[in-house]
Rosetta silent file (secondary structure, phi, psi, omega in degrees, C-alpha in Angstrom):
SEQUENCE: XXXXXXXXXXXXXXXXXXXXXXXXXXXXXXXXXXXXXXXXXXXXXXXXXXXXXXXXXXXXXXXXXXXXXXXXXXXXXXXXXXXXXXXXXXXXXXXXXXXXXXXXXXXXXXXXXXXXXXXXXXXXXXXXXXXXXXXXXXXXXXXXXXXXXXXXXXXXXXXXXXXXXXXXXXXXXX
SCORE:     score description
SCORE:     0.000 S_00000001
   1 L     0.000  -33.851 -179.538   10.933  -30.037   45.613 S_00000001
   2 L   -75.695  -31.431 -179.813   14.006  -29.876   47.828 S_00000001
   3 L   -72.272  -37.865 -173.578   15.818  -32.673   45.968 S_00000001
   4 L  -121.760   42.299 -177.696   15.284  -31.264   42.503 S_00000001
   5 H   -65.882  -27.912  177.360   14.919  -27.567   43.086 S_00000001
   6 H   -65.700  -39.348  177.724   17.381  -26.837   40.290 S_00000001
   7 H   -73.627  -33.971 -178.725   15.129  -28.664   37.840 S_00000001
   8 H   -69.280  -36.989 -178.462   12.007  -27.091   39.298 S_00000001
   9 H   -80.980  -32.870 -176.705   13.394  -23.558   38.947 S_00000001
  10 L   -67.101  141.618 -177.683   14.995  -24.018   35.524 S_00000001
  11 L   -73.128  155.935  178.924   12.758  -23.076   32.606 S_00000001
  12 L   -69.658  129.524 -177.390   11.344  -25.624   30.238 S_00000001
  13 H   -66.202  -37.653  178.354   13.542  -25.933   27.120 S_00000001
  14 H   -64.243  -40.133  179.006   10.568  -26.461   24.805 S_00000001
  15 H   -65.443  -42.743  178.167    8.917  -23.323   26.129 S_00000001
  16 H   -63.308  -41.985  179.265   12.110  -21.287   25.664 S_00000001
  17 H   -64.386  -37.486  179.140   12.544  -22.545   22.105 S_00000001
  18 H   -68.815  -37.345  178.751    8.952  -21.660   21.305 S_00000001
  19 H   -71.809  -34.377 -178.725    9.309  -18.148   22.717 S_00000001
  20 H   -76.927  -39.127 -176.367   12.576  -17.510   20.881 S_00000001
  21 L   -87.279  143.115  174.288   11.541  -18.852   17.477 S_00000001
  22 L   -68.283  157.167 -179.767    8.805  -17.186   15.410 S_00000001
  23 L   -63.964  132.684  178.169    5.675  -19.183   14.853 S_00000001
  24 L   -73.897  158.960 -179.082    6.016  -21.519   11.928 S_00000001
  25 H   -62.330  -36.156  179.497    3.536  -21.357    9.084 S_00000001
  26 H   -67.492  -37.905  179.084    2.188  -24.782    9.963 S_00000001
  27 H   -65.440  -41.076  177.534    1.629  -23.729   13.557 S_00000001
  28 H   -65.031  -42.649  179.065   -0.292  -20.644   12.415 S_00000001
  29 H   -62.974  -39.908  178.626   -2.346  -22.704    9.982 S_00000001
  30 H   -64.240  -43.076  179.175   -3.127  -25.219   12.744 S_00000001
  31 H   -64.165  -41.058  177.800   -4.204  -22.438   15.102 S_00000001
  32 H   -63.935  -42.240  178.517   -6.395  -20.883   12.414 S_00000001
  33 H   -62.470  -41.646  177.727   -7.969  -24.263   11.660 S_00000001
  34 H   -64.301  -41.893  179.367   -8.679  -24.808   15.370 S_00000001
  35 H   -62.599  -46.126 -179.293  -10.156  -21.321   15.700 S_00000001
  36 H   -69.024  -30.317  177.537  -12.421  -21.818   12.686 S_00000001
  37 H   -66.159  -38.586 -177.802  -13.412  -25.269   13.888 S_00000001
  38 H   -85.080  -28.229 -173.359  -14.578  -23.855   17.204 S_00000001
  39 L  -130.960   41.721 -177.082  -16.023  -20.535   15.999 S_00000001
  40 H   -69.673  -35.126 -177.315  -17.102  -21.010   12.403 S_00000001
  41 H   -67.746  -46.560  175.156  -20.640  -19.711   12.938 S_00000001
  42 H   -62.918  -33.890  178.191  -19.636  -16.287   14.368 S_00000001
  43 H   -65.672  -39.092  177.166  -17.034  -15.969   11.601 S_00000001
  44 H   -64.026  -45.476  179.491  -19.743  -16.640    8.997 S_00000001
  45 H   -64.669  -40.687  177.395  -22.047  -14.018   10.540 S_00000001
  46 H   -64.953  -37.926  175.895  -19.222  -11.491   10.749 S_00000001
  47 H   -64.347  -42.124  177.523  -18.372  -12.234    7.118 S_00000001
  48 H   -63.187  -40.019  176.903  -21.992  -11.698    6.058 S_00000001
  49 H   -63.759  -42.263  179.158  -22.047   -8.387    7.931 S_00000001
  50 H   -65.896  -40.182  177.879  -18.794   -7.316    6.250 S_00000001
  51 H   -65.045  -41.792  178.023  -20.122   -8.295    2.807 S_00000001
  52 H   -61.509  -42.179  177.256  -23.349   -6.345    3.436 S_00000001
  53 H   -63.441  -43.226 -179.742  -21.299   -3.295    4.435 S_00000001
  54 H   -63.754  -44.486 -179.339  -19.081   -3.633    1.362 S_00000001
  55 H   -64.343  -44.249  179.166  -22.031   -4.013   -1.012 S_00000001
  56 H   -65.724  -37.719  177.879  -23.858   -1.020    0.467 S_00000001
  57 H   -65.664  -44.379  178.456  -20.706    1.120    0.347 S_00000001
  58 H   -62.716  -43.335  178.076  -20.071    0.180   -3.279 S_00000001
  59 H   -63.644  -40.005  178.929  -23.684    0.877   -4.174 S_00000001
  60 H   -65.708  -35.076  177.897  -23.520    4.230   -2.365 S_00000001
  61 H   -72.369  -43.316 -174.541  -20.377    5.223   -4.270 S_00000001
  62 H   -81.922  -15.366 -175.786  -21.657    4.123   -7.672 S_00000001
  63 H   -63.061  -37.910 -172.899  -25.210    5.454   -7.248 S_00000001
  64 L   -93.284   14.432 -176.369  -24.372    9.107   -7.937 S_00000001
  65 L   -91.115   20.466 -175.398  -22.253    8.618  -11.064 S_00000001
  66 L   -82.346   96.477  166.354  -25.097    9.215  -13.521 S_00000001
  67 L    84.939   -6.990 -179.844  -23.985   11.710  -16.140 S_00000001
  68 L  -135.848  164.998  179.170  -21.837   14.230  -14.272 S_00000001
  69 L   -74.863  116.349 -173.442  -18.362   14.450  -12.789 S_00000001
  70 L   -80.552  150.838  170.731  -18.861   13.280   -9.209 S_00000001
  71 L   -89.245  112.539 -173.681  -17.365   14.825   -6.115 S_00000001
  72 H   -62.684  -32.626  178.942  -15.659   11.854   -4.497 S_00000001
  73 H   -67.165  -39.268  176.544  -15.911   13.360   -1.012 S_00000001
  74 H   -65.524  -39.444  178.806  -19.688   13.733   -1.340 S_00000001
  75 H   -63.971  -43.393  178.491  -19.937   10.156   -2.576 S_00000001
  76 H   -64.670  -40.529  178.118  -17.904    8.851    0.362 S_00000001
  77 H   -62.018  -43.774  179.377  -20.013   10.927    2.764 S_00000001
  78 H   -69.389  -40.375 -179.604  -23.271    9.578    1.352 S_00000001
  79 H   -65.776  -41.358  177.156  -21.992    5.992    1.183 S_00000001
  80 H   -70.140  -26.430  173.243  -20.816    6.070    4.789 S_00000001
  81 H   -64.554  -39.182  176.735  -24.186    7.582    5.715 S_00000001
  82 H   -64.807  -41.517  178.231  -25.874    4.500    4.240 S_00000001
  83 H   -66.161  -36.319  175.627  -23.524    2.279    6.239 S_00000001
  84 H   -62.811  -38.861  177.251  -24.306    4.269    9.367 S_00000001
  85 H   -60.255  -46.167  179.816  -28.013    3.650    8.781 S_00000001
  86 H   -62.785  -51.774 -173.801  -27.418   -0.108    8.565 S_00000001
  87 H   -70.510  -33.223  175.448  -25.095   -0.340   11.547 S_00000001
  88 H   -69.458  -27.699  174.751  -27.167    1.945   13.767 S_00000001
  89 H   -73.467  -29.036 -177.927  -30.160   -0.283   13.026 S_00000001
  90 H   -88.072  -17.328 -169.341  -28.118   -3.353   14.022 S_00000001
  91 L   -61.938  -34.470 -176.324  -26.451   -2.002   17.162 S_00000001
  92 L   -88.956  -19.004 -177.270  -29.301   -2.797   19.555 S_00000001
  93 H   -58.835  -44.172 -178.580  -30.299   -6.205   18.206 S_00000001
  94 H   -69.202  -10.158 -179.487  -27.445   -8.109   19.924 S_00000001
  95 H  -114.178   15.890  174.887  -28.337   -6.689   23.353 S_00000001
  96 L   -85.431  100.785 -170.455  -32.087   -7.330   23.325 S_00000001
  97 H   -63.741  -42.592 -178.940  -32.241   -9.898   26.107 S_00000001
  98 H   -67.381  -39.237  176.810  -35.778  -11.145   25.550 S_00000001
  99 H   -62.679  -44.811  179.769  -35.199  -11.515   21.826 S_00000001
 100 H   -65.643  -35.853  176.541  -31.970  -13.430   22.438 S_00000001
 101 H   -64.847  -42.531  178.374  -33.708  -15.677   24.981 S_00000001
 102 H   -65.361  -43.988  179.764  -36.436  -16.448   22.469 S_00000001
 103 H   -63.042  -43.320 -178.714  -33.906  -17.081   19.679 S_00000001
 104 H   -61.932  -35.725 -177.464  -31.819  -19.337   21.943 S_00000001
 105 H   -84.229  -13.335 -179.893  -34.867  -21.468   22.841 S_00000001
 106 L   -95.995  179.423  178.505  -36.116  -21.810   19.268 S_00000001
 107 H   -67.253  -20.721  179.501  -34.644  -23.705   16.319 S_00000001
 108 H   -67.251  -26.094 -179.084  -33.028  -20.468   15.147 S_00000001
 109 H   -59.967  -24.504  177.170  -30.694  -20.686   18.150 S_00000001
 110 H   -79.340  -17.958 -177.315  -28.763  -23.461   16.411 S_00000001
 111 L  -106.413   -8.807 -177.621  -28.147  -21.236   13.367 S_00000001
 112 L  -120.415  129.915  179.903  -27.419  -17.909   15.099 S_00000001
 113 L   -77.190   80.597 -174.847  -24.393  -17.373   17.383 S_00000001
 114 H   -67.481  -34.019 -175.505  -26.341  -15.934   20.319 S_00000001
 115 H   -69.930  -20.434  178.584  -23.496  -16.349   22.812 S_00000001
 116 H   -99.666   20.310 -175.576  -21.227  -13.986   20.834 S_00000001
 117 H   -63.868  -38.941 -179.792  -23.867  -11.232   20.636 S_00000001
 118 H   -67.821  -36.099  176.015  -21.954   -8.799   22.873 S_00000001
 119 H   -63.529  -42.311  177.476  -18.815   -9.163   20.778 S_00000001
 120 H   -64.268  -38.967  177.484  -20.834   -8.356   17.653 S_00000001
 121 H   -59.112  -43.330  178.791  -22.377   -5.379   19.488 S_00000001
 122 H   -65.822  -42.423  179.915  -18.882   -4.057   20.252 S_00000001
 123 H   -62.471  -44.512  178.838  -17.687   -4.555   16.670 S_00000001
 124 H   -65.024  -39.121  178.232  -20.708   -2.715   15.284 S_00000001
 125 H   -62.650  -43.627  177.623  -20.206    0.072   17.837 S_00000001
 126 H   -65.735  -37.238  178.171  -16.581    0.552   16.836 S_00000001
 127 H   -68.568  -34.417  176.411  -17.533    0.561   13.174 S_00000001
 128 H   -62.626  -42.503  178.257  -20.211    3.207   13.874 S_00000001
 129 H   -61.635  -48.926 -179.715  -17.572    5.413   15.465 S_00000001
 130 H   -63.115  -44.054  178.826  -15.182    5.003   12.536 S_00000001
 131 H   -65.092  -37.117  177.808  -17.894    5.473    9.934 S_00000001
 132 H   -63.461  -40.383  178.686  -19.187    8.552   11.756 S_00000001
 133 H   -67.469  -42.200  178.090  -15.746   10.142   11.698 S_00000001
 134 H   -65.684  -42.712  178.787  -15.259    9.365    7.991 S_00000001
 135 H   -58.824  -48.843 -179.679  -18.779   10.593    7.195 S_00000001
 136 H   -64.837  -45.829 -178.918  -18.212   13.877    9.025 S_00000001
 137 H   -63.064  -39.214 -179.499  -14.752   14.439    7.610 S_00000001
 138 H   -63.513  -44.596 -178.827  -15.936   13.759    4.061 S_00000001
 139 H   -71.780  -37.629  178.163  -18.747   16.299    4.250 S_00000001
 140 H   -66.567  -44.505  179.011  -16.658   18.955    6.005 S_00000001
 141 H   -65.324  -36.746  176.575  -13.811   18.562    3.501 S_00000001
 142 H   -65.276  -39.887  178.324  -16.284   18.668    0.616 S_00000001
 143 H   -65.326  -43.663 -179.360  -17.808   21.857    2.027 S_00000001
 144 H   -65.119  -34.549  179.605  -14.388   23.459    2.497 S_00000001
 145 H   -67.686  -29.774 -178.032  -13.419   22.534   -1.069 S_00000001
 146 H  -100.080   -8.922 -177.003  -16.460   24.353   -2.458 S_00000001
 147 L  -133.123  172.306  176.275  -16.660   27.316   -0.073 S_00000001
 148 L   -75.968  155.783 -179.883  -14.339   29.680    1.720 S_00000001
 149 H   -65.382  -22.804  179.167  -12.872   28.572    5.031 S_00000001
 150 H   -70.159  -20.502 -179.271  -14.691   31.451    6.725 S_00000001
 151 H   -82.156  -11.906 -177.654  -18.037   29.776    5.957 S_00000001
 152 H   -62.605  -45.618  176.840  -17.152   26.635    7.947 S_00000001
 153 H   -60.606  -33.407  177.831  -18.138   28.007   11.398 S_00000001
 154 H   -66.606  -38.557  177.094  -21.469   29.091    9.945 S_00000001
 155 H   -64.261  -46.009 -173.693  -22.019   25.545    8.655 S_00000001
 156 H   -73.793  -31.857 -173.080  -21.076   23.912   11.953 S_00000001
 157 H  -112.435  -19.774 -176.985  -22.895   26.250   14.334 S_00000001
 158 L  -104.881  -34.940 -178.730  -25.712   27.939   12.394 S_00000001
 159 L   -81.601  142.727 -179.530  -27.009   25.267   10.021 S_00000001
 160 H   -60.786  -44.249 -179.323  -29.171   22.504   11.487 S_00000001
 161 H   -62.941  -44.093 -179.099  -27.276   19.738    9.690 S_00000001
 162 H   -66.163  -40.804 -179.105  -23.903   21.029   10.770 S_00000001
 163 H   -68.042  -45.600  178.854  -24.913   21.535   14.387 S_00000001
 164 H   -66.296  -37.813  176.900  -26.547   18.119   14.766 S_00000001
 165 H   -63.225  -42.816  178.398  -23.584   16.513   13.009 S_00000001
 166 H   -64.113  -41.215  178.250  -21.145   18.271   15.317 S_00000001
 167 H   -65.670  -39.037  177.617  -23.137   17.203   18.370 S_00000001
 168 H   -66.314  -36.615  176.191  -23.243   13.600   17.154 S_00000001
 169 H   -63.452  -41.270  177.732  -19.473   13.611   16.629 S_00000001
 170 H   -63.783  -44.526  179.447  -19.045   14.856   20.204 S_00000001
 171 H   -62.858  -44.765  179.215  -21.420   12.169   21.522 S_00000001
 172 H   -64.335  -37.778  179.951  -19.658    9.412   19.561 S_00000001
 173 H   -67.362  -39.842  178.192  -16.261   10.613   20.731 S_00000001
 174 L   -67.603    0.000    0.000  -17.350   10.620   24.357 S_00000001
């Protein structure tokens, strides 16, 4: 170290070139291929979850279009309500320890990414928060569009739906 301290202290030229230059397309493709090679099963499960959410949202939007001019805010509110039902049903499954232990020890453990269960739990939790905010905003904006602004406090504090919705928004925000 004392003989070559200048070389020891000087930065690596390859490292400097890599930090200065943007990642090449081939490097990104290689990294993506490596990531998918190592984590293809969680990516498949996340993709299936995303497809299920997309299909349910599309079905929720298109369900109410029978014969009348739809209120798009009501449709978005109802569709996000359906997605909230799905995701709130899924939120606890990844953190059920006994269930995960049983799945890991059975043949299903080879087909289900049990080790990434907490990451999926977090993703579903964040989506519940976002969907809850969109759901609430859609219904409040739809109500304001059809009623006077003076009726909004009565909806939020006097009606059961408005009060429980407001409390759930507060709980989700906290």
